[in-house]
Amino acid sequence: DSGVTQTPKHLITATGQRVTLRCSPRSGDLSVYWYQQSLDQGLQFLIHYYNGEERAKGNILERFSAQQFPDLHSELNLSSLELGDSALYFCASSTRGQVNEKLFFGSGTQLSVL
Amino acid sequence: DQQVKQNSPSLSVQEGRISILNCDYTNSMFDYFLWYKKYPAEGPTFLISISSIKDKNEDGRFTVFLNKSAKHLSLHIVPSQPGDSAVYFCAASRSSNTGKLIFGQGTTLQVKP
């Protein structure tokens, strides 16, 4: 158990809809990262938050947004969903967000857009 | 633009033998490299890392080798055990990009008893 909690584990929705994925980092971790893993793809970095502030953005679509709340949990909002958004979405956390820190990953949210 | 590539989607080895997983990268600015292991229905877990100032790092049965001139790193597992069967991802980062990891596509390792 990594200590990172992601909910829900599975999400099935239709095209055009909006969903929210939730992540609770390990106790004491200030940094939260979101990654997307599509079929046969590696993990694609989406966004990084540190103590409530956005630190880095990857190839995150404009239809996607995220935030980190004062209690340090984070939410990833996906809107106007398309079939191609079907993927496994991982959240990870680390203590300070430094480059040599281990990332601790949650078990992911499997999103299926039908 | 795939900056980190794992060209072998899968690898099968016999228990007790050596497993060698390879990874290539294109961005010479990467200065920190990691390997993560992933079991089904779980998130990736950190395995081992190496800084660009080193060419080798060892942790028990796991050794990572870095060849900066060839932009290549490899993970050696000796001896391989059935419990090592998993998907292995290599990842790279730059010191200036705090915590942002660029992952390869992964290699599925099967260790046969």
Coordinates of N, CA and C in Angstrom, one line a residue, chain B residues 23 25 30-33 50-57 64-74:
Chain B
C23 N 16.5 0.6 -22.1 CA 15.8 1.9 -22.2 C 16.7 2.9 -22.9
Y25 N 17.0 7.0 -24.4 CA 16.4 8.4 -24.3 C 17.1 9.3 -25.3
F30 N 18.4 15.2 -19.8 CA 17.9 14.4 -18.7 C 19.1 14.1 -17.8
D31 N 18.9 14.2 -16.5 CA 20.1 13.9 -15.6 C 19.7 13.0 -14.4
Y32 N 18.5 12.5 -14.4 CA 18.1 11.6 -13.4 C 17.2 10.5 -14.0
F33 N 17.5 9.3 -13.6 CA 16.8 8.2 -14.3 C 16.3 7.2 -13.2
I50 N 19.2 6.4 -10.7 CA 20.6 6.7 -10.9 C 20.7 8.1 -11.4
S51 N 21.7 8.8 -10.9 CA 22.0 10.2 -11.3 C 22.9 10.1 -12.5
S52 N 22.9 11.2 -13.3 CA 23.8 11.2 -14.5 C 25.3 11.3 -14.1
I53 N 25.6 11.6 -12.8 CA 27.0 11.6 -12.5 C 27.6 10.2 -12.2
K54 N 26.7 9.2 -12.2 CA 27.1 7.9 -12.0 C 26.9 7.1 -13.2
D55 N 27.6 5.9 -13.3 CA 27.3 5.0 -14.4 C 26.7 3.7 -13.9
K56 N 26.6 3.5 -12.6 CA 26.1 2.3 -12.1 C 25.5 2.5 -10.7
N57 N 24.4 1.9 -10.4 CA 23.8 1.9 -9.1 C 23.2 0.5 -8.8
V64 N 21.3 -0.8 -12.0 CA 21.0 0.0 -13.2 C 22.3 0.5 -13.7
F65 N 22.5 0.5 -15.0 CA 23.7 1.0 -15.7 C 23.2 2.1 -16.6
L66 N 24.1 3.1 -16.6 CA 23.8 4.3 -17.5 C 25.0 4.6 -18.4
N67 N 24.7 4.6 -19.7 CA 25.7 5.0 -20.7 C 25.3 6.3 -21.3
K68 N 25.8 7.4 -20.8 CA 25.4 8.7 -21.3 C 25.7 9.0 -22.7
S69 N 26.8 8.5 -23.2 CA 27.2 8.8 -24.6 C 26.3 8.1 -25.5
A70 N 25.8 6.9 -25.1 CA 24.8 6.2 -26.0 C 23.4 6.6 -25.6
K71 N 23.2 7.4 -24.6 CA 21.8 7.7 -24.1 C 21.0 6.4 -23.9
H72 N 21.6 5.6 -23.1 CA 21.0 4.2 -22.9 C 21.2 3.9 -21.4
L73 N 20.1 3.3 -20.9 CA 20.2 2.7 -19.5 C 19.6 1.3 -19.6
S74 N 20.1 0.5 -18.6 CA 19.6 -0.8 -18.5 C 19.4 -1.2 -17.1

